[in-house]
């Protein structure tokens, strides 16, 4: 049985913890948060007696196999470095991986240093999406040509989820060009710093193209009050298409009638989070079963998101990968209105 622990005890950490009702090979043993009120409320809610305000103290005392790192992005570089130094076997880190390219470069330097790191993109583990993904992989829409994704929130709120689904549908092919832009700078001073709106066209090495649109102008998913429910991704091939929304999907496979499926997002999410967690256990047990959202793969997605900023600042398409590590956000603050 794998031992797991939580670093950060806010609202999203509760989603990580609730998923353990569906996990069969691991159990939480401890939690850690600088805010003692939040720490104790979380510990009480999930029956965790071992509570810490120091990450290092928790790791040294409890020796967890997996740490769920559920913090704001601004402290990720420091905490991931600490996890590597403490020789934590594996970390599941909340998205986004990084909000600026210097942070991303610092995290990239940790790859291969002993700690297995994956990003918590649980949406790709939702069964409705996984079924569509398998259909695309099986060639049921013919050769893939175009992927279209969007969300009604900002780039580093939910746009990273959408980008992860785009890459999944295209088999994690590397991007070769990004032509994008962004607008509005109020979001740069938030806990998930990013431009208010963003859009891009992406060209991949296999010739597939993708588009992404975040916030202003993104299509709505019915009349849901929550902005988080307005995420979607669609894939188009020579012989059909698939489309996934947060609560329904459509598909048209070659030689078959169109089909629509509706589902309860909330009911899907905890089992999906559990499957993501179990996939980390698989990787710990077998190097031949790397996690689908491992750091190596997630860095491709993160660099593509950064390509949007680079394209905006250059006012031109940019070739990938981006080589510079000069932070984008200070320049965007001066550039954007």
Short mmCIF file of C-alpha atoms in Angstrom, two decimals:
data_model
loop_
_atom_site.label_atom_id
_atom_site.label_comp_id
_atom_site.label_asym_id
_atom_site.label_seq_id
_atom_site.Cartn_x
_atom_site.Cartn_y
_atom_site.Cartn_z
CA UNK A 1 0.00 0.00 0.00
CA UNK A 2 1.47 3.36 -1.07
CA UNK A 3 1.61 6.13 1.54
CA UNK A 4 0.52 9.57 0.33
CA UNK A 5 0.44 13.06 1.85
CA UNK A 6 -1.02 16.47 1.04
CA UNK A 7 0.96 19.69 0.79
CA UNK A 8 -1.68 22.44 0.77
CA UNK A 9 -5.11 21.93 2.32
CA UNK A 10 -7.33 24.34 0.37
CA UNK A 11 -10.43 23.62 -1.65
CA UNK A 12 -8.76 21.83 -4.54
CA UNK A 13 -6.86 19.54 -2.14
CA UNK A 14 -10.23 18.27 -0.96
CA UNK A 15 -10.89 16.98 -4.47
CA UNK A 16 -7.59 15.10 -4.38
CA UNK A 17 -8.45 13.62 -0.98
CA UNK A 18 -12.06 12.72 -1.75
CA UNK A 19 -10.84 10.61 -4.67
CA UNK A 20 -9.28 8.14 -2.23
CA UNK A 21 -12.72 6.58 -1.84
CA UNK A 22 -11.95 5.08 -5.27
CA UNK A 23 -8.20 4.40 -4.81
CA UNK A 24 -7.26 0.79 -4.06
CA UNK A 25 -3.46 0.85 -3.71
CA UNK A 26 -2.76 3.91 -1.58
CA UNK A 27 -3.92 5.82 1.48
CA UNK A 28 -3.20 9.32 2.87
CA UNK A 29 -1.14 9.44 6.06
CA UNK A 30 -0.51 13.17 6.64
CA UNK A 31 -1.24 16.74 5.59
CA UNK A 32 0.66 20.01 5.68
CA UNK A 33 -0.35 23.68 5.46
CA UNK A 34 1.02 26.93 6.86
CA UNK A 35 -2.53 27.95 7.85
CA UNK A 36 -3.30 25.91 10.97
CA UNK A 37 -7.04 26.53 10.77
CA UNK A 38 -7.16 25.20 7.22
CA UNK A 39 -4.79 22.37 8.17
CA UNK A 40 -6.96 21.21 11.07
CA UNK A 41 -10.21 21.51 9.14
CA UNK A 42 -8.73 19.35 6.36
CA UNK A 43 -7.27 16.82 8.80
CA UNK A 44 -10.61 16.52 10.58
CA UNK A 45 -12.52 16.15 7.31
CA UNK A 46 -10.32 13.30 6.07
CA UNK A 47 -9.32 11.62 9.31
CA UNK A 48 -5.64 12.59 9.21
CA UNK A 49 -4.06 12.86 12.64
CA UNK A 50 -0.54 13.61 11.38
CA UNK A 51 -0.56 17.35 10.66
CA UNK A 52 2.40 19.60 9.88
CA UNK A 53 3.18 23.22 9.10
CA UNK A 54 6.60 22.25 7.68
CA UNK A 55 6.89 20.27 4.44
CA UNK A 56 10.35 19.00 5.36
CA UNK A 57 9.18 17.84 8.79
CA UNK A 58 6.27 15.95 7.23
CA UNK A 59 8.43 14.17 4.67
CA UNK A 60 11.14 13.24 7.19
CA UNK A 61 8.62 11.88 9.70
CA UNK A 62 6.11 10.17 7.41
CA UNK A 63 8.19 9.16 4.36
CA UNK A 64 5.31 9.38 1.87
CA UNK A 65 5.63 7.66 -1.50
CA UNK A 66 3.52 10.34 -3.20
CA UNK A 67 2.92 13.98 -2.26
CA UNK A 68 -0.10 15.83 -3.64
CA UNK A 69 1.25 19.37 -4.08
CA UNK A 70 -1.87 21.53 -4.13
CA UNK A 71 -0.59 25.09 -3.77
CA UNK A 72 -0.73 28.34 -5.68
CA UNK A 73 1.68 28.39 -8.67
CA UNK A 74 3.97 31.07 -7.24
CA UNK A 75 5.62 28.72 -4.73
CA UNK A 76 5.90 25.63 -6.96
CA UNK A 77 9.55 26.04 -7.96
CA UNK A 78 10.70 26.26 -4.34
CA UNK A 79 8.53 23.35 -3.18
CA UNK A 80 9.37 21.05 -6.09
CA UNK A 81 13.07 21.69 -5.50
CA UNK A 82 12.53 20.83 -1.86
CA UNK A 83 10.70 17.62 -2.80
CA UNK A 84 13.64 16.56 -4.98
CA UNK A 85 16.16 17.39 -2.26
CA UNK A 86 14.10 15.40 0.27
CA UNK A 87 14.00 12.49 -2.19
CA UNK A 88 10.23 12.25 -2.32
CA UNK A 89 9.60 9.37 -4.75
CA UNK A 90 6.71 11.05 -6.58
CA UNK A 91 4.78 14.33 -6.69
CA UNK A 92 1.37 15.04 -8.21
CA UNK A 93 1.43 18.81 -8.69
CA UNK A 94 -1.66 20.89 -9.40
CA UNK A 95 -1.93 22.70 -12.70
CA UNK A 96 -0.69 25.01 -14.08
CA UNK A 97 2.87 23.72 -14.02
CA UNK A 98 4.27 27.26 -14.22
CA UNK A 99 2.99 30.73 -15.11
CA UNK A 100 6.15 32.18 -16.66
CA UNK A 101 9.00 30.77 -18.68
CA UNK A 102 11.73 31.28 -16.05
CA UNK A 103 9.69 29.22 -13.55
CA UNK A 104 9.15 26.56 -16.19
CA UNK A 105 12.88 26.37 -16.96
CA UNK A 106 13.66 25.93 -13.27
CA UNK A 107 11.12 23.09 -13.01
CA UNK A 108 12.43 21.53 -16.23
CA UNK A 109 15.86 21.28 -14.61
CA UNK A 110 14.35 18.88 -12.04
CA UNK A 111 13.39 16.28 -14.63
CA UNK A 112 15.39 13.10 -14.23
CA UNK A 113 16.72 13.95 -10.76
CA UNK A 114 14.97 11.07 -9.03
CA UNK A 115 11.51 12.41 -8.16
CA UNK A 116 8.73 11.42 -10.54
CA UNK A 117 6.55 14.45 -11.23
CA UNK A 118 3.18 14.60 -12.98
CA UNK A 119 0.70 17.45 -13.41
CA UNK A 120 -2.82 17.03 -12.09
CA UNK A 121 -4.81 17.11 -15.34
CA UNK A 122 -7.59 14.81 -14.18
CA UNK A 123 -9.93 15.71 -17.07
CA UNK A 124 -8.11 13.39 -19.47
CA UNK A 125 -8.95 10.54 -17.06
CA UNK A 126 -12.72 11.21 -17.25
CA UNK A 127 -14.24 8.14 -18.90
CA UNK A 128 -16.28 10.11 -21.49
CA UNK A 129 -13.13 11.87 -22.72
CA UNK A 130 -11.07 8.67 -22.56
CA UNK A 131 -13.61 6.93 -24.82
CA UNK A 132 -13.41 9.71 -27.40
CA UNK A 133 -9.61 9.69 -27.19
CA UNK A 134 -9.55 5.96 -27.86
CA UNK A 135 -11.80 6.43 -30.88
CA UNK A 136 -9.40 9.01 -32.32
CA UNK A 137 -6.41 6.75 -31.64
CA UNK A 138 -8.21 3.84 -33.32
CA UNK A 139 -8.66 5.92 -36.48
CA UNK A 140 -12.44 6.05 -36.26
CA UNK A 141 -12.52 9.66 -37.49
CA UNK A 142 -9.87 8.95 -40.14
CA UNK A 143 -6.59 10.88 -40.26
CA UNK A 144 -6.66 13.69 -37.69
CA UNK A 145 -6.52 17.18 -39.20
CA UNK A 146 -7.73 19.81 -36.73
CA UNK A 147 -8.31 20.18 -32.98
CA UNK A 148 -10.29 23.06 -31.52
CA UNK A 149 -10.35 23.88 -27.80
CA UNK A 150 -11.72 26.66 -25.63
CA UNK A 151 -12.63 27.73 -22.11
CA UNK A 152 -14.52 30.65 -20.63
CA UNK A 153 -11.73 31.33 -18.13
CA UNK A 154 -8.18 32.59 -18.37
CA UNK A 155 -5.15 30.84 -19.81
CA UNK A 156 -3.71 29.65 -16.49
CA UNK A 157 -7.04 29.05 -14.78
CA UNK A 158 -8.46 26.41 -17.15
CA UNK A 159 -6.57 26.94 -20.42
CA UNK A 160 -3.87 24.52 -19.27
CA UNK A 161 -6.53 21.80 -18.95
CA UNK A 162 -7.68 22.48 -22.51
CA UNK A 163 -4.11 22.38 -23.82
CA UNK A 164 -3.56 19.04 -22.09
CA UNK A 165 -6.61 17.58 -23.88
CA UNK A 166 -5.42 18.97 -27.22
CA UNK A 167 -2.04 17.29 -26.79
CA UNK A 168 -3.68 14.02 -25.70
CA UNK A 169 -5.81 13.93 -28.86
CA UNK A 170 -2.72 14.46 -31.02
CA UNK A 171 -0.59 11.84 -29.26
CA UNK A 172 1.70 14.44 -27.69
CA UNK A 173 3.28 15.39 -30.99
CA UNK A 174 5.71 18.30 -30.54
CA UNK A 175 4.55 21.73 -31.72
CA UNK A 176 6.65 23.48 -34.36
CA UNK A 177 4.91 26.87 -34.53
CA UNK A 178 2.58 29.02 -32.45
CA UNK A 179 0.81 32.08 -33.81
CA UNK A 180 -1.17 33.68 -31.02
CA UNK A 181 -1.99 36.72 -29.01
CA UNK A 182 -3.41 37.91 -25.73
CA UNK A 183 -5.16 40.94 -24.28
CA UNK A 184 -5.89 42.54 -20.94
CA UNK A 185 -3.47 42.60 -18.02
CA UNK A 186 -5.58 42.64 -14.85
CA UNK A 187 -5.10 38.88 -14.44
CA UNK A 188 -1.32 39.27 -14.21
CA UNK A 189 -1.72 40.38 -10.60
CA UNK A 190 -3.81 37.41 -9.47
CA UNK A 191 -2.87 34.11 -7.80
CA UNK A 192 -2.77 32.47 -11.24
CA UNK A 193 -0.99 35.29 -13.10
CA UNK A 194 -1.77 35.48 -16.81
CA UNK A 195 -3.28 37.72 -19.45
CA UNK A 196 -7.05 38.14 -19.32
CA UNK A 197 -7.69 36.68 -22.79
CA UNK A 198 -5.63 34.47 -25.07
CA UNK A 199 -5.92 32.78 -28.45
CA UNK A 200 -3.62 30.84 -30.78
CA UNK A 201 -3.18 28.63 -33.81
CA UNK A 202 -0.69 25.80 -33.25
CA UNK A 203 1.06 23.71 -35.89
CA UNK A 204 2.39 20.29 -34.84
CA UNK A 205 5.23 18.26 -36.31
CA UNK A 206 2.77 15.77 -37.86
CA UNK A 207 0.93 18.54 -39.71
CA UNK A 208 -2.10 18.63 -37.41
CA UNK A 209 -3.26 22.11 -36.49
CA UNK A 210 -4.99 23.20 -33.32
CA UNK A 211 -6.72 26.34 -32.10
CA UNK A 212 -7.28 27.49 -28.53
CA UNK A 213 -9.40 30.37 -27.22
CA UNK A 214 -9.47 31.39 -23.56
CA UNK A 215 -12.01 33.74 -21.97
CA UNK A 216 -13.50 36.45 -24.21
CA UNK A 217 -15.36 35.00 -27.19
CA UNK A 218 -15.19 31.37 -26.05
CA UNK A 219 -18.36 29.35 -26.72
CA UNK A 220 -20.65 28.70 -23.76
CA UNK A 221 -21.83 25.31 -22.57
CA UNK A 222 -25.54 25.95 -22.10
CA UNK A 223 -26.57 28.17 -19.18
CA UNK A 224 -24.18 26.93 -16.51
CA UNK A 225 -23.49 29.64 -13.94
CA UNK A 226 -19.95 28.43 -13.20
CA UNK A 227 -17.29 29.54 -15.68
CA UNK A 228 -15.44 26.25 -15.03
CA UNK A 229 -18.20 24.34 -16.84
CA UNK A 230 -17.54 26.09 -20.14
CA UNK A 231 -14.58 24.00 -21.36
CA UNK A 232 -14.57 22.05 -24.60
CA UNK A 233 -12.31 20.32 -27.09
CA UNK A 234 -13.13 18.83 -30.50
CA UNK A 235 -11.12 16.78 -32.99
CA UNK A 236 -11.85 16.61 -36.73
CA UNK A 237 -10.61 13.97 -39.14
CA UNK A 238 -11.19 13.04 -42.78
CA UNK A 239 -14.01 10.66 -41.81
CA UNK A 240 -15.62 12.07 -38.68
CA UNK A 241 -15.26 14.11 -35.54
CA UNK A 242 -15.57 14.00 -31.74
CA UNK A 243 -16.39 16.80 -29.30
CA UNK A 244 -16.14 16.81 -25.49
CA UNK A 245 -17.77 19.29 -23.14
CA UNK A 246 -17.86 19.21 -19.34
CA UNK A 247 -21.27 17.51 -19.25
CA UNK A 248 -21.83 15.98 -22.69
CA UNK A 249 -20.06 14.70 -25.78
CA UNK A 250 -20.85 14.15 -29.44
CA UNK A 251 -19.23 11.87 -32.00
CA UNK A 252 -19.56 10.99 -35.66
CA UNK A 253 -17.55 7.94 -36.65
CA UNK A 254 -17.23 6.82 -40.25
CA UNK A 255 -20.19 4.69 -41.30
CA UNK A 256 -22.09 5.27 -38.05
CA UNK A 257 -24.94 7.64 -37.11
CA UNK A 258 -24.17 10.69 -34.93
CA UNK A 259 -24.25 10.02 -31.20
CA UNK A 260 -24.59 12.29 -28.18
CA UNK A 261 -23.92 11.30 -24.56
CA UNK A 262 -24.74 13.26 -21.40
CA UNK A 263 -23.10 12.72 -18.04
CA UNK A 264 -22.68 14.29 -14.60
CA UNK A 265 -19.32 16.04 -14.40
CA UNK A 266 -19.25 15.95 -10.60
CA UNK A 267 -19.86 12.20 -10.56
CA UNK A 268 -17.04 11.68 -13.07
CA UNK A 269 -14.41 13.84 -11.38
CA UNK A 270 -13.45 11.90 -8.23
CA UNK A 271 -13.09 8.57 -10.07
CA UNK A 272 -10.99 10.38 -12.70
CA UNK A 273 -8.79 11.87 -9.98
CA UNK A 274 -8.41 8.38 -8.53
CA UNK A 275 -7.32 6.99 -11.91
CA UNK A 276 -4.73 9.76 -12.22
CA UNK A 277 -3.43 8.86 -8.75
CA UNK A 278 -3.34 5.13 -9.52
CA UNK A 279 -1.42 5.90 -12.71
CA UNK A 280 1.33 7.38 -10.52
CA UNK A 281 1.41 4.13 -8.53
CA UNK A 282 1.75 2.25 -11.84
CA UNK A 283 4.79 4.36 -12.72
CA UNK A 284 6.37 3.82 -9.31
CA UNK A 285 5.97 0.07 -9.75
CA UNK A 286 7.05 -0.09 -13.39
CA UNK A 287 9.33 2.34 -15.28
CA UNK A 288 7.73 1.02 -18.46
CA UNK A 289 4.41 2.65 -17.49
CA UNK A 290 5.20 6.38 -17.39
CA UNK A 291 2.41 8.67 -16.25
CA UNK A 292 0.42 10.24 -19.12
CA UNK A 293 0.82 13.72 -17.57
CA UNK A 294 4.45 13.28 -16.48
CA UNK A 295 6.72 16.30 -16.41
CA UNK A 296 8.36 15.49 -19.75
CA UNK A 297 4.98 15.56 -21.52
CA UNK A 298 3.55 18.46 -19.54
CA UNK A 299 6.52 20.67 -20.42
CA UNK A 300 5.55 20.46 -24.10
CA UNK A 301 2.13 21.83 -23.22
CA UNK A 302 3.53 24.52 -20.92
CA UNK A 303 6.00 25.71 -23.56
CA UNK A 304 3.17 25.94 -26.09
CA UNK A 305 1.19 28.16 -23.72
CA UNK A 306 4.29 30.32 -23.34
CA UNK A 307 4.46 30.48 -27.13
CA UNK A 308 1.26 32.53 -27.07
CA UNK A 309 3.01 35.21 -25.01
CA UNK A 310 6.10 35.10 -27.21
CA UNK A 311 3.97 35.52 -30.34
CA UNK A 312 2.09 38.46 -28.82
CA UNK A 313 5.29 40.25 -27.88
CA UNK A 314 6.91 39.59 -31.26
CA UNK A 315 3.68 40.31 -33.16
CA UNK A 316 4.48 37.32 -35.35
CA UNK A 317 4.40 33.51 -35.38
CA UNK A 318 7.14 31.90 -33.28
CA UNK A 319 9.01 28.69 -33.95
CA UNK A 320 9.01 26.10 -31.19
CA UNK A 321 10.58 25.34 -28.82
CA UNK A 322 11.19 28.77 -27.33
CA UNK A 323 14.81 29.13 -26.24
CA UNK A 324 14.60 32.30 -24.10
CA UNK A 325 14.10 32.11 -20.33
CA UNK A 326 13.52 35.87 -19.88
CA UNK A 327 10.19 36.26 -17.99
CA UNK A 328 7.22 37.24 -20.13
CA UNK A 329 4.81 38.63 -17.54
CA UNK A 330 6.74 41.83 -16.68
CA UNK A 331 7.00 42.63 -20.40
CA UNK A 332 3.33 41.84 -20.95
CA UNK A 333 2.41 44.16 -18.07
CA UNK A 334 4.10 47.00 -19.94
CA UNK A 335 2.82 45.88 -23.35
CA UNK A 336 -0.86 45.15 -22.68
CA UNK A 337 -3.59 47.61 -21.88
#
